[in-house]
Tab-separated table of C-alpha atoms in Angstrom:
chain	number	residue	atom	x	y	z
F	1	MET	CA	206.193	1.844	61.373
F	2	ALA	CA	205.487	-0.663	58.632
F	3	GLU	CA	202.342	-2.743	58.403
F	4	GLY	CA	201.305	-4.251	61.737
F	5	LEU	CA	201.020	-7.919	62.535
F	6	ARG	CA	198.065	-10.254	62.834
F	7	VAL	CA	198.448	-11.614	66.363
F	8	ALA	CA	196.498	-14.431	68.003
F	9	VAL	CA	196.460	-14.956	71.773
F	10	GLY	CA	195.696	-18.558	72.751
F	11	GLY	CA	194.240	-19.047	76.211
F	12	ALA	CA	193.023	-15.462	76.176
F	13	THR	CA	190.542	-15.938	79.033
F	14	GLY	CA	193.069	-17.384	81.483
F	15	ASN	CA	195.394	-15.601	83.915
F	16	VAL	CA	198.352	-15.379	81.536
F	17	GLY	CA	196.336	-14.786	78.370
F	18	THR	CA	194.482	-11.896	79.986
F	19	GLU	CA	197.818	-10.400	81.026
F	20	MET	CA	199.234	-10.873	77.518
F	21	LEU	CA	196.425	-8.794	76.052
F	22	ARG	CA	197.024	-6.102	78.649
F	23	ILE	CA	200.777	-6.028	77.940
F	24	LEU	CA	200.328	-5.908	74.156
F	25	GLU	CA	198.207	-2.818	74.677
F	26	GLN	CA	200.447	-1.215	77.303
F	27	ARG	CA	203.620	-1.635	75.253
F	28	GLY	CA	202.095	-0.524	71.976
F	29	PHE	CA	202.941	-3.779	70.218
F	30	PRO	CA	202.487	-3.235	66.445
F	31	ALA	CA	199.455	-5.462	65.965
F	32	ALA	CA	197.046	-4.472	63.221
F	33	GLU	CA	194.671	-7.182	64.439
F	34	VAL	CA	194.492	-9.157	67.694
F	35	ILE	CA	192.430	-12.353	67.846
F	36	PRO	CA	191.663	-13.837	71.286
F	37	LEU	CA	191.390	-17.631	71.266
F	38	ALA	CA	190.292	-20.058	73.975
F	39	SER	CA	188.467	-23.348	74.449
F	40	ALA	CA	185.180	-23.981	72.678
F	41	GLY	CA	183.400	-23.388	75.978
F	42	SER	CA	184.772	-19.849	76.148
F	43	ALA	CA	184.069	-18.983	72.501
F	44	GLY	CA	181.799	-15.973	72.223
F	45	ARG	CA	183.002	-14.361	75.433
F	46	ARG	CA	184.330	-10.831	75.047
F	47	VAL	CA	187.653	-9.518	76.329
F	48	PRO	CA	188.802	-5.884	76.540
F	49	PHE	CA	191.523	-4.561	74.237
F	50	ARG	CA	192.401	-0.997	73.205
F	51	GLY	CA	189.139	0.437	74.463
F	52	ALA	CA	186.988	-2.120	72.668
F	53	GLU	CA	185.801	-5.665	73.303
F	54	LEU	CA	187.010	-8.556	71.183
F	55	ALA	CA	185.022	-11.746	70.680
F	56	VAL	CA	186.845	-14.902	71.747
F	57	GLN	CA	187.127	-17.563	69.054
F	58	ASP	CA	187.560	-21.323	69.357
F	59	LEU	CA	191.268	-22.188	69.493
F	60	GLY	CA	190.728	-25.767	68.368
F	61	GLY	CA	189.028	-24.819	65.126
F	62	PHE	CA	190.992	-21.688	64.277
F	63	ASP	CA	192.713	-21.479	60.887
F	64	PHE	CA	196.149	-19.897	61.442
F	65	ARG	CA	196.818	-19.123	57.777
F	66	GLY	CA	197.546	-15.418	57.472
F	67	THR	CA	198.351	-15.090	61.176
F	68	ASP	CA	201.878	-13.841	61.899
F	69	LEU	CA	202.219	-14.570	65.606
F	70	LEU	CA	200.574	-16.836	68.174
F	71	LEU	CA	201.142	-16.103	71.852
F	72	LEU	CA	200.024	-19.397	73.374
F	73	SER	CA	199.198	-20.008	77.016
F	74	THR	CA	197.416	-23.333	77.391
F	75	GLY	CA	198.407	-26.626	78.959
F	76	ALA	CA	201.238	-28.686	77.526
F	77	ALA	CA	198.916	-31.280	75.950
F	78	ASN	CA	197.033	-28.595	74.028
F	79	ALA	CA	200.269	-26.853	73.046
F	80	ARG	CA	201.703	-30.049	71.542
F	81	GLU	CA	198.754	-30.112	69.129
F	82	THR	CA	198.226	-26.384	68.560
F	83	ALA	CA	201.786	-25.062	68.232
F	84	PRO	CA	202.916	-27.342	65.364
F	85	ARG	CA	199.598	-26.751	63.574
F	86	ALA	CA	200.033	-22.991	63.782
F	87	ALA	CA	203.703	-23.165	62.797
F	88	ALA	CA	202.871	-25.293	59.753
F	89	ALA	CA	200.489	-22.543	58.642
F	90	GLY	CA	203.368	-20.036	58.686
F	91	CYS	CA	202.748	-18.588	62.134
F	92	VAL	CA	205.523	-17.951	64.673
F	93	VAL	CA	204.498	-19.501	68.000
F	94	ILE	CA	205.663	-18.305	71.412
F	95	ASP	CA	204.492	-20.973	73.833
F	96	ASN	CA	204.205	-20.607	77.607
F	97	SER	CA	203.698	-24.297	78.357
F	98	SER	CA	206.353	-26.862	79.257
F	99	ALA	CA	205.755	-28.825	76.042
F	100	PHE	CA	208.826	-27.729	74.063
F	101	ARG	CA	211.237	-26.226	76.614
F	102	MET	CA	213.686	-29.097	76.691
F	103	ASP	CA	213.519	-29.905	72.969
F	104	PRO	CA	217.195	-29.791	71.940
F	105	ALA	CA	216.273	-28.376	68.526
F	106	LEU	CA	214.573	-25.310	70.022
F	107	PRO	CA	216.125	-22.390	71.893
F	108	LEU	CA	214.918	-21.579	75.422
F	109	LEU	CA	215.146	-17.831	75.497
F	110	VAL	CA	215.057	-15.225	78.250
F	111	PRO	CA	215.782	-12.018	76.308
F	112	GLU	CA	217.845	-10.331	79.040
F	113	VAL	CA	219.952	-13.468	79.594
F	114	ASN	CA	220.649	-15.284	76.315
F	115	PRO	CA	219.470	-13.094	73.417
F	116	ALA	CA	221.810	-14.832	70.955
F	117	ALA	CA	219.614	-17.945	71.261
F	118	LEU	CA	216.946	-16.115	69.263
F	119	ALA	CA	218.871	-17.038	66.126
F	120	GLY	CA	217.287	-20.490	66.428
F	121	TRP	CA	213.746	-19.155	66.031
F	122	ALA	CA	213.343	-20.685	62.571
F	123	ALA	CA	214.118	-24.281	63.654
F	124	ARG	CA	210.398	-25.068	63.834
F	125	ARG	CA	208.924	-21.571	64.246
F	126	ILE	CA	208.208	-22.427	67.898
F	127	LEU	CA	209.818	-20.517	70.756
F	128	PRO	CA	209.088	-21.878	74.235
F	129	VAL	CA	208.971	-19.578	77.259
F	130	ALA	CA	210.828	-20.812	80.334
F	131	ASN	CA	209.139	-21.738	83.595
F	132	CYS	CA	208.129	-18.712	85.675
F	133	SER	CA	210.372	-19.632	88.604
F	134	THR	CA	213.309	-20.269	86.260
F	135	ILE	CA	213.017	-16.883	84.533
F	136	GLN	CA	213.530	-14.841	87.677
F	137	LEU	CA	216.324	-17.139	88.854
F	138	VAL	CA	218.414	-16.926	85.674
F	139	LEU	CA	218.065	-13.136	85.497
F	140	ALA	CA	219.780	-12.926	88.876
F	141	LEU	CA	222.356	-15.635	88.157
F	142	LYS	CA	223.531	-14.347	84.766
F	143	PRO	CA	225.545	-11.278	85.926
F	144	LEU	CA	227.123	-13.303	88.734
F	145	HIS	CA	228.141	-16.047	86.318
F	146	ASP	CA	229.587	-13.557	83.834
F	147	ALA	CA	231.710	-12.015	86.581
F	148	ALA	CA	232.875	-15.001	88.613
F	149	GLY	CA	231.513	-18.247	87.129
F	150	LEU	CA	228.859	-20.472	88.681
F	151	LYS	CA	229.946	-23.633	90.463
F	152	ARG	CA	226.621	-24.705	91.967
F	153	VAL	CA	223.176	-23.311	92.778
F	154	VAL	CA	220.769	-24.229	95.566
F	155	VAL	CA	217.324	-22.638	95.428
F	156	SER	CA	214.163	-22.933	97.512
F	157	THR	CA	211.014	-21.389	96.055
F	158	TYR	CA	207.950	-19.860	97.644
F	159	GLN	CA	205.456	-19.967	94.774
F	160	SER	CA	202.091	-18.238	94.770
F	161	ALA	CA	198.670	-19.710	94.094
F	162	SER	CA	198.458	-17.951	90.718
F	163	GLY	CA	201.109	-20.358	89.463
F	164	GLY	CA	198.503	-23.089	89.833
F	165	GLY	CA	195.781	-21.188	87.960
F	166	ARG	CA	192.545	-19.499	88.876
F	167	ARG	CA	191.049	-22.511	90.650
F	168	LEU	CA	193.909	-22.594	93.139
F	169	MET	CA	193.574	-18.844	93.648
F	170	GLN	CA	189.896	-19.357	94.453
F	171	ARG	CA	190.794	-22.062	96.960
F	172	LEU	CA	193.070	-19.575	98.667
F	173	LEU	CA	190.410	-16.853	98.662
F	174	SER	CA	188.442	-18.741	101.272
F	175	PRO	CA	184.972	-17.481	102.206
F	176	HIS	CA	185.893	-17.742	105.884
F	177	ASP	CA	185.977	-14.466	107.805
F	178	PRO	CA	189.415	-14.418	109.478
F	179	VAL	CA	187.980	-12.476	112.424
F	180	THR	CA	185.143	-14.832	113.306
F	181	VAL	CA	186.331	-18.185	111.979
F	182	ASP	CA	186.877	-21.002	114.456
F	183	MET	CA	190.518	-21.685	113.677
F	184	ARG	CA	190.552	-25.062	115.415
F	185	ALA	CA	187.589	-26.272	113.342
F	186	LEU	CA	189.128	-24.931	110.139
F	187	LEU	CA	192.463	-26.610	110.800
F	188	HIS	CA	190.717	-29.872	111.698
F	189	GLU	CA	188.803	-29.709	108.417
F	190	ALA	CA	192.068	-29.170	106.527
F	191	GLN	CA	193.744	-32.043	108.337
F	192	LEU	CA	190.871	-34.364	107.431
F	193	ALA	CA	191.128	-33.363	103.785
F	194	THR	CA	194.856	-34.086	103.771
F	195	THR	CA	194.457	-37.435	105.524
F	196	ALA	CA	191.820	-38.460	102.991
F	197	GLY	CA	194.362	-38.069	100.201
F	198	GLY	CA	192.904	-34.952	98.624
F	199	ASP	CA	194.824	-31.890	97.498
F	200	PRO	CA	196.537	-30.334	100.521
F	201	PRO	CA	194.861	-27.128	101.718
F	202	LEU	CA	196.691	-23.913	100.885
F	203	PRO	CA	195.194	-21.351	103.313
F	204	PHE	CA	197.267	-21.198	106.520
F	205	ASN	CA	199.660	-23.759	105.044
F	206	VAL	CA	202.707	-24.339	102.854
F	207	VAL	CA	202.802	-27.301	100.483
F	208	PRO	CA	206.214	-28.813	99.537
F	209	GLN	CA	204.952	-30.186	96.237
F	210	ILE	CA	204.384	-28.461	92.886
F	211	ASP	CA	203.534	-30.792	89.986
F	212	VAL	CA	203.911	-34.565	90.164
F	213	PHE	CA	206.659	-36.566	91.849
F	214	LEU	CA	209.370	-38.221	89.763
F	215	GLU	CA	211.018	-41.548	90.567
F	216	ASP	CA	214.066	-39.903	92.151
F	217	GLY	CA	211.958	-37.977	94.689
F	218	ARG	CA	212.057	-34.587	92.975
F	219	THR	CA	208.885	-33.011	91.699
F	220	ARG	CA	208.545	-32.130	88.044
F	221	GLU	CA	208.653	-28.426	88.945
F	222	GLU	CA	212.034	-28.959	90.620
F	223	TRP	CA	213.345	-30.884	87.631
F	224	LYS	CA	212.149	-28.114	85.301
F	225	MET	CA	213.956	-25.428	87.268
F	226	GLU	CA	217.188	-27.393	87.304
F	227	ALA	CA	217.147	-28.464	83.644
F	228	GLU	CA	215.952	-25.118	82.265
F	229	THR	CA	218.522	-23.133	84.239
F	230	ARG	CA	221.320	-25.213	82.736
F	231	LYS	CA	219.911	-24.853	79.215
F	232	ILE	CA	219.357	-21.086	79.362
F	233	LEU	CA	222.772	-20.360	80.878
F	234	GLY	CA	224.527	-22.786	78.519
F	235	LEU	CA	225.984	-24.727	81.455
F	236	PRO	CA	224.961	-28.372	80.932
F	237	ASP	CA	227.022	-29.639	83.883
F	238	LEU	CA	226.033	-26.990	86.443
F	239	PRO	CA	224.787	-28.620	89.675
F	240	VAL	CA	221.415	-27.079	90.521
F	241	SER	CA	219.278	-28.232	93.449
F	242	ALA	CA	215.721	-26.903	93.762
F	243	THR	CA	213.001	-27.370	96.360
F	244	CYS	CA	209.692	-25.907	95.197
F	245	VAL	CA	206.976	-24.960	97.675
F	246	ARG	CA	203.482	-23.535	97.197
F	247	VAL	CA	202.642	-20.790	99.693
F	248	PRO	CA	199.384	-18.929	100.530
F	249	VAL	CA	200.153	-15.880	98.382
F	250	LEU	CA	197.966	-14.820	95.443
F	251	VAL	CA	200.556	-13.417	93.012
F	252	GLY	CA	204.342	-13.336	93.076
F	253	HIS	CA	206.994	-16.025	93.394
F	254	ALA	CA	209.906	-15.684	95.811
F	255	GLU	CA	213.145	-17.650	95.903
F	256	ALA	CA	215.929	-18.074	98.434
F	257	VAL	CA	219.114	-18.700	96.444
F	258	VAL	CA	222.640	-19.733	97.353
F	259	ALA	CA	225.154	-19.560	94.501
F	260	GLU	CA	228.676	-20.916	94.847
F	261	LEU	CA	231.018	-19.123	92.457
F	262	ASP	CA	234.264	-20.257	90.880
F	263	ARG	CA	236.073	-17.099	91.948
F	264	PRO	CA	235.703	-14.599	94.774
F	265	LEU	CA	233.127	-11.873	94.220
F	266	PRO	CA	232.751	-9.389	97.073
F	267	GLU	CA	229.234	-8.539	98.154
F	268	ALA	CA	229.586	-4.903	97.093
F	269	ALA	CA	230.731	-5.897	93.612
F	270	ALA	CA	227.875	-8.400	93.263
F	271	ARG	CA	225.411	-5.731	94.336
F	272	ALA	CA	226.716	-3.308	91.716
F	273	LEU	CA	226.544	-5.967	88.977
F	274	LEU	CA	222.970	-6.900	89.842
F	275	ASP	CA	221.916	-3.268	90.094
F	276	ALA	CA	223.233	-2.628	86.562
F	277	ALA	CA	221.793	-5.799	85.011
F	278	PRO	CA	218.830	-5.468	82.615
F	279	GLY	CA	215.489	-6.313	84.173
F	280	ILE	CA	216.852	-6.378	87.748
F	281	VAL	CA	216.050	-4.009	90.622
F	282	VAL	CA	218.001	-4.306	93.876
F	283	VAL	CA	215.902	-3.516	96.964
F	284	ASP	CA	218.133	-4.279	99.900
F	285	GLU	CA	218.012	-2.230	103.091
F	286	ARG	CA	218.763	-3.994	106.343
F	287	ARG	CA	215.655	-2.845	108.157
F	288	PRO	CA	212.093	-4.175	108.521
F	289	GLY	CA	210.442	-3.979	105.103
F	290	GLY	CA	213.653	-3.038	103.310
F	291	TYR	CA	213.367	-5.993	100.939
F	292	ALA	CA	211.160	-7.153	98.096
F	293	MET	CA	207.988	-9.090	98.884
F	294	PRO	CA	205.362	-10.622	96.575
F	295	ILE	CA	202.619	-8.286	97.761
F	296	ALA	CA	204.725	-5.271	96.757
F	297	VAL	CA	205.879	-6.475	93.321
F	298	ALA	CA	202.552	-7.669	91.885
F	299	GLY	CA	201.907	-5.876	88.601
F	300	THR	CA	205.548	-4.934	88.020
F	301	ASP	CA	207.840	-5.919	85.147
F	302	GLU	CA	211.164	-6.317	86.944
F	303	VAL	CA	212.867	-9.047	88.939
F	304	PHE	CA	213.741	-7.828	92.430
F	305	VAL	CA	216.813	-8.937	94.391
F	306	SER	CA	217.129	-8.472	98.154
F	307	ARG	CA	218.951	-9.867	101.218
F	308	LEU	CA	222.259	-10.086	99.341
F	309	ARG	CA	225.042	-11.384	101.565
F	310	GLU	CA	228.095	-13.608	101.562
F	311	ASP	CA	227.186	-17.223	102.248
F	312	ARG	CA	229.285	-19.119	104.804
F	313	ALA	CA	228.378	-22.676	103.761
F	314	PHE	CA	230.278	-22.598	100.440
F	315	PRO	CA	233.562	-21.056	99.342
F	316	HIS	CA	232.889	-17.925	97.277
F	317	GLY	CA	229.188	-18.217	98.108
F	318	LEU	CA	226.504	-15.561	97.793
F	319	ALA	CA	223.005	-15.809	99.255
F	320	PHE	CA	220.115	-13.653	98.085
F	321	TRP	CA	216.336	-13.370	97.771
F	322	VAL	CA	214.581	-13.030	94.379
F	323	VAL	CA	210.953	-11.935	93.856
F	324	ALA	CA	208.888	-11.335	90.713
F	325	ASP	CA	205.300	-11.256	89.475
F	326	ASN	CA	205.041	-14.788	88.086
F	327	VAL	CA	202.013	-14.082	85.874
F	328	ARG	CA	203.533	-10.956	84.359
F	329	LYS	CA	207.331	-11.255	84.166
F	330	GLY	CA	207.248	-15.013	84.690
F	331	ALA	CA	205.009	-15.644	81.698
F	332	ALA	CA	203.094	-12.979	79.765
F	333	LEU	CA	205.695	-10.213	79.647
F	334	THR	CA	208.580	-12.506	78.719
F	335	ALA	CA	206.502	-13.918	75.846
F	336	VAL	CA	205.835	-10.409	74.518
F	337	GLN	CA	209.500	-9.452	74.997
F	338	ILE	CA	210.490	-12.438	72.850
F	339	ALA	CA	208.079	-11.227	70.166
F	340	GLU	CA	209.592	-7.727	70.391
F	341	ALA	CA	213.069	-9.222	70.001
F	342	LEU	CA	211.886	-11.067	66.884
F	343	LEU	CA	210.618	-7.793	65.464
F	344	ARG	CA	214.015	-6.192	66.010
F	345	ARG	CA	215.704	-9.051	64.143
F	346	GLY	CA	213.551	-8.276	61.122
F	347	ASP	CA	213.586	-11.794	59.625
F	348	ALA	CA	210.805	-13.596	61.480
F	349	PHE	CA	207.905	-11.630	60.001
F	350	ALA	CA	209.408	-10.746	56.612
F	351	GLY	CA	209.790	-7.115	57.689
F	352	ARG	CA	206.154	-6.657	58.741
F	353	GLY	CA	205.762	-4.564	61.874
F	354	ALA	CA	209.435	-3.625	61.906
F	355	ALA	CA	210.466	-0.014	62.282
């Protein structure tokens, strides 16, 4: 192994940043130095890495000169300022926000799906990571498209609280004791909060809104899923219809998908294709519990496909269920996998860290 890289992790105290540090360590990423970065308010905190504790530095004031790689997980507004600044200093930026995903000059890469897109890494030295719900969807769609062509996709999501950050997770982890709580009083309290125009309660509820509404009635999360799926698969005219729902689950996004194909693809053949696809695990037994669920996949790296069956609403239709850990595979792991793919190319870091 040649000289390791100097790697910065932006947003290192958040859900995704914490997971990035864990994954860098677990996968033995060739980093000679890892620098955790966060907001000025978090500077000075310490985070664990490789048996030691690293001091968090201020992201806003950090000088990226001499840094090879920035794994960035902040909001889009921060990313629009930080990513170009780091790239101008010679750093390669892998950004988990939505800031650059639909920039036509930049590739939107999911390594198992469109690895050839990595050739565009040098456009501005910024590589956006797709939306968490999109990543697991395109992993399942890719082998079906390669075999029989995609004609249209309809997807409904069941997205966990972790997708909304730690504050939403805390709202879900209510202090109420489920054994002794007066359910009628709790529900009345939630109804009052909703009527008053506040954020809808998540415990004991499902919320059919993620992100803001657009003029056409979709939410921004739904638009992101539709637009990113087309970009990643290289199918600009593919009809994709998404309905995105927040559910009272801590970690793990689930999706109910119907894909209409151009050509017939028997269920058994689709199952075999998915089972052989990189990053996919098929868990599909027609019995209680014989399917993937968020509670069972938390902390895993794969995308799980279950409930595969022929759909009767569309010609050549397949229906299936897709589940993945949205913090890990849907964000942190995919960012690290992109960095690993850059290492294998050998041109992004001038040979540093390459085998």
